PDB file of C-alpha atoms in Angstrom:
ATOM      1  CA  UNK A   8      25.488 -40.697 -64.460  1.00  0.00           C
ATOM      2  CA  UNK A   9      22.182 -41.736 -64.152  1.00  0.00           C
ATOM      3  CA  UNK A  10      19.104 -39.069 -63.523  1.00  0.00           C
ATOM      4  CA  UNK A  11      16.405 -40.300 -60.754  1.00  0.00           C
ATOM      5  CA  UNK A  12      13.972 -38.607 -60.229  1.00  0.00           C
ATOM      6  CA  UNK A  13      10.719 -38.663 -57.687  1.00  0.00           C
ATOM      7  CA  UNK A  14       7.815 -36.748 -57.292  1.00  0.00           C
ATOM      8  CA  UNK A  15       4.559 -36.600 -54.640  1.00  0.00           C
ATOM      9  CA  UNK A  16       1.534 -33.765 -55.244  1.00  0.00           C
ATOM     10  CA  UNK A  17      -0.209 -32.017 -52.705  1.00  0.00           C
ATOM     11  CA  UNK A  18      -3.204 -30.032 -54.294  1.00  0.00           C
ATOM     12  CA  UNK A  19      -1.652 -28.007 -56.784  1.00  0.00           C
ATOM     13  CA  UNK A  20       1.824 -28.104 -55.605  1.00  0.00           C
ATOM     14  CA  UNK A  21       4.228 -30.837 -56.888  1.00  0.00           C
ATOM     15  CA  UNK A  22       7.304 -31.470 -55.418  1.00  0.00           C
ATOM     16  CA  UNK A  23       9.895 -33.232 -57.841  1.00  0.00           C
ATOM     17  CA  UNK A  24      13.133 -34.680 -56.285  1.00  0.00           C
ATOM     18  CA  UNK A  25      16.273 -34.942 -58.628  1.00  0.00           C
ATOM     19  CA  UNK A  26      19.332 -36.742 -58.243  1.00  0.00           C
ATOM     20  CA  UNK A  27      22.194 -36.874 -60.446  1.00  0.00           C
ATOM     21  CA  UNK A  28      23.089 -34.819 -63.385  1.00  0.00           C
ATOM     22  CA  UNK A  29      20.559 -33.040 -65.308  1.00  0.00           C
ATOM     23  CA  UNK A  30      22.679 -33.374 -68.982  1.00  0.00           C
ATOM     24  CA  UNK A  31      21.527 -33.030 -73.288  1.00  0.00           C
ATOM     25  CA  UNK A  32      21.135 -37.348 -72.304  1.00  0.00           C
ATOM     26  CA  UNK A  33      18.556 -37.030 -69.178  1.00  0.00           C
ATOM     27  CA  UNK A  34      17.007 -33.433 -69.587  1.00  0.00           C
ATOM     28  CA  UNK A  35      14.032 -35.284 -71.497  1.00  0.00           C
ATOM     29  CA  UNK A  36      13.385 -37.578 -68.619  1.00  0.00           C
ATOM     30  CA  UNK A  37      13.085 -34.341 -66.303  1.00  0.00           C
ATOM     31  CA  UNK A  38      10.814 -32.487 -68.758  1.00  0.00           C
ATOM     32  CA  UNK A  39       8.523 -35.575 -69.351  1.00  0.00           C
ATOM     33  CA  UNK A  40       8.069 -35.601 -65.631  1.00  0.00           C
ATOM     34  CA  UNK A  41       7.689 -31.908 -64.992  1.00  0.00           C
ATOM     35  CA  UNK A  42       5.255 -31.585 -68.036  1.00  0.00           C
ATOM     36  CA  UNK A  43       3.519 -34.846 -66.422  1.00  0.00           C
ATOM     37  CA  UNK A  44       3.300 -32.832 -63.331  1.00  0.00           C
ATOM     38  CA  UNK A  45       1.673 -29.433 -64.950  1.00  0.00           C
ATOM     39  CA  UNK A  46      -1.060 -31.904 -67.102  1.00  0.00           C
ATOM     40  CA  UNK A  47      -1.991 -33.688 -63.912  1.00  0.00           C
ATOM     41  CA  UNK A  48      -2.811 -30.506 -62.429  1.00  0.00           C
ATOM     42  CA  UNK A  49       0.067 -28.733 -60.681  1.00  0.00           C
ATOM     43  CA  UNK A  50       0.679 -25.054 -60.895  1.00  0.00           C
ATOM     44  CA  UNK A  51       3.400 -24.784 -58.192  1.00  0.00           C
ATOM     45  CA  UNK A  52       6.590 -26.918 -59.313  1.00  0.00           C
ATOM     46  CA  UNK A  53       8.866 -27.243 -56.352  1.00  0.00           C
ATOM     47  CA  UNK A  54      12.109 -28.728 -57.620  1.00  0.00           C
ATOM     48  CA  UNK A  55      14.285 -30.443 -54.808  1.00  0.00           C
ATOM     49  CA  UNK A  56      17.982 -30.284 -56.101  1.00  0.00           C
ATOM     50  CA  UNK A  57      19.731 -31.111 -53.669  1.00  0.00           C
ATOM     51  CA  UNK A  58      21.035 -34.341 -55.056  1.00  0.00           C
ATOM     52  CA  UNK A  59      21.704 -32.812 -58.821  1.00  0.00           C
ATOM     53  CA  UNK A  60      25.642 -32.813 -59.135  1.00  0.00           C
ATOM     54  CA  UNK A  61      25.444 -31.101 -62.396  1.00  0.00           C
ATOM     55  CA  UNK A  62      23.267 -29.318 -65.066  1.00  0.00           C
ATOM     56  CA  UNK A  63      24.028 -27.676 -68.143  1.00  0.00           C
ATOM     57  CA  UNK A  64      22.157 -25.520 -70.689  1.00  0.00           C
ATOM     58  CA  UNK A  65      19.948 -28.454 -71.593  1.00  0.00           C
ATOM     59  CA  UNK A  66      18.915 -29.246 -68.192  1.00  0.00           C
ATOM     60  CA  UNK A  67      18.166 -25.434 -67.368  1.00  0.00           C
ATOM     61  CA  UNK A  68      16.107 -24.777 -70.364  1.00  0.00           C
ATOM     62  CA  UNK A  69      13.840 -27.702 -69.238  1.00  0.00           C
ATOM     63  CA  UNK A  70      13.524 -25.798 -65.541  1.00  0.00           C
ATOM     64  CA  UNK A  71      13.031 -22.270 -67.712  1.00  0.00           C
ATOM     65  CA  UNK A  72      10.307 -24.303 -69.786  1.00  0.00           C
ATOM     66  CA  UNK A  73       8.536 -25.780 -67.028  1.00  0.00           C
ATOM     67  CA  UNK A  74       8.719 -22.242 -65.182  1.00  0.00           C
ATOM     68  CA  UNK A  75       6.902 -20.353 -68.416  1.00  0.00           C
ATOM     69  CA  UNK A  76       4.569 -23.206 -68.606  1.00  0.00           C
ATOM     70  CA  UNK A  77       3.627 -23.114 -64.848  1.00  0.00           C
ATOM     71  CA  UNK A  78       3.264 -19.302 -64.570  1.00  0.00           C
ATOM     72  CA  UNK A  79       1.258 -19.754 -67.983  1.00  0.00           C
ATOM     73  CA  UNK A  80      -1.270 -21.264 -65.615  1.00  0.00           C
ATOM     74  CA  UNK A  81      -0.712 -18.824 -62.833  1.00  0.00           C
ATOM     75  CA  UNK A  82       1.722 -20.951 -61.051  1.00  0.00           C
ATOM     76  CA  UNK A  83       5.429 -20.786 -60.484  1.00  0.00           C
ATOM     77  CA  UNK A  84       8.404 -22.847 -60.479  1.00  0.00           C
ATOM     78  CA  UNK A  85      10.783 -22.873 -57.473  1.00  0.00           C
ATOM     79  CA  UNK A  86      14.073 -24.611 -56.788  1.00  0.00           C
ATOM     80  CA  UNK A  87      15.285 -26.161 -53.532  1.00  0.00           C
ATOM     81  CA  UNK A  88      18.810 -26.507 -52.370  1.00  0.00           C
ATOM     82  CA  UNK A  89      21.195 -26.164 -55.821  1.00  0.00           C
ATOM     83  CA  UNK A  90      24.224 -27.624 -54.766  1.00  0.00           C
ATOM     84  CA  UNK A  91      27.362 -25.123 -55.568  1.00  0.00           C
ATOM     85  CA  UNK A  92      28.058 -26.222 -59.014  1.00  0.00           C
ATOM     86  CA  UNK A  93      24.310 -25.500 -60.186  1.00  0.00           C
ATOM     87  CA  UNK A  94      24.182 -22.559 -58.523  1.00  0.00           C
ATOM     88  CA  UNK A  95      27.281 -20.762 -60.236  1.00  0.00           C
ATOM     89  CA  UNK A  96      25.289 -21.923 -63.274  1.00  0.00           C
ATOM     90  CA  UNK A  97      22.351 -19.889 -62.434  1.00  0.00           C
ATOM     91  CA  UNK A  98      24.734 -17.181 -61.019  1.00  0.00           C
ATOM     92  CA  UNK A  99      26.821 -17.142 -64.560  1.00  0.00           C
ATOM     93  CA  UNK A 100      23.590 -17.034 -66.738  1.00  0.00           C
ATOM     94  CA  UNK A 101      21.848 -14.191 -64.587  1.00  0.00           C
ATOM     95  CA  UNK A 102      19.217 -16.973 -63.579  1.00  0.00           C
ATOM     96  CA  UNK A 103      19.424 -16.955 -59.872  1.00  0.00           C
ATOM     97  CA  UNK A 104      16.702 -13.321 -60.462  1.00  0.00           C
ATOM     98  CA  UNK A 105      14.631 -15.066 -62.449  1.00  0.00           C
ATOM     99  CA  UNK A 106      13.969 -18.672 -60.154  1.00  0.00           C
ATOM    100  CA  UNK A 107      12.798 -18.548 -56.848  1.00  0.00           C
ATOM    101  CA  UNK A 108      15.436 -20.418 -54.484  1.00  0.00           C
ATOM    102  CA  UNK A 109      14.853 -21.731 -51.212  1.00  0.00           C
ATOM    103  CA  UNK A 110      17.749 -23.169 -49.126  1.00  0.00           C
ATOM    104  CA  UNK A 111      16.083 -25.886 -48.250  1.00  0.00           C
ATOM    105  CA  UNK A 112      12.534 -27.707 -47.938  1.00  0.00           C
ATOM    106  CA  UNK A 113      12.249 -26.449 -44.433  1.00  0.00           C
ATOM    107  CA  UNK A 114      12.095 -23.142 -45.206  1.00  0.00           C
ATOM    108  CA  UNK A 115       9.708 -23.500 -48.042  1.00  0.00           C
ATOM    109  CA  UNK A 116       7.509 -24.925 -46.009  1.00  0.00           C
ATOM    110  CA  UNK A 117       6.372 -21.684 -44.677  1.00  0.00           C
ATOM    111  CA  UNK A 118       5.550 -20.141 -48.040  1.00  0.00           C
ATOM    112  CA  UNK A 119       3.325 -22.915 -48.849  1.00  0.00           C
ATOM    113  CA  UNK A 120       0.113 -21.862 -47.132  1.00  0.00           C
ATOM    114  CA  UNK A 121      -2.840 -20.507 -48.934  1.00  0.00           C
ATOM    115  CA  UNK A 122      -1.898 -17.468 -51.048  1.00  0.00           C
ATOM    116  CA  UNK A 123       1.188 -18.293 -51.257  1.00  0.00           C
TER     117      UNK A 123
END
């Protein structure tokens, strides 16, 4: 299945959009554009999910890359709206403690104020 992927930048927070699965094939694509993000000069990654239908241990080590790289520069790494499958993923692995998740982009929108 093909990975598509979208992204718009507000100040320092970028909000990336994947759709598809996140695989050992398409992982790259995600990091170049994640990595693309931080360079351009993102701290905050928000990463919109809700279209990923599946993503193994390729695809998470890109989000657990992106995440070190972020907080490197005192920024952070959040995911939006894991659909089922991904989530027992992050369950299974312990991750779900270590990402921030947000149901949806509605309800991220109130943590994204200054400070935040």
């Amino acid at each position: 299945m093909e990975l598509k992927i979208s992204s718009r930048s507000q100040d320092d927070v970028a909000v990336v959009t994947v759709g598809g699965e996140v695989d050992l094939y398409t992982a790259p694509q995600l990091r170049d554009e994640l990595v693309g993000a931080l360079e351009d000069g993102a701290r905050r990654l928000v990463i919109d999910m809700s279209r990923v239908e599946f993503c193994d241990s390729t695809g998470i080590s890109v989000l657990l890359s992106a995440m070190k790289r972020s907080r490197d520069n005192e920024g952070d790494l959040e995911l939006v709206a894991p659909k089922p499958a991904v989530t027992k993923v992050l369950e299974v692995t312990g991750l779900d403690e270590v990402f921030t998740i947000h149901p949806d982009l509605g309800t991220l929108s109130a943590h994204t104020g200054p400070g935040a």
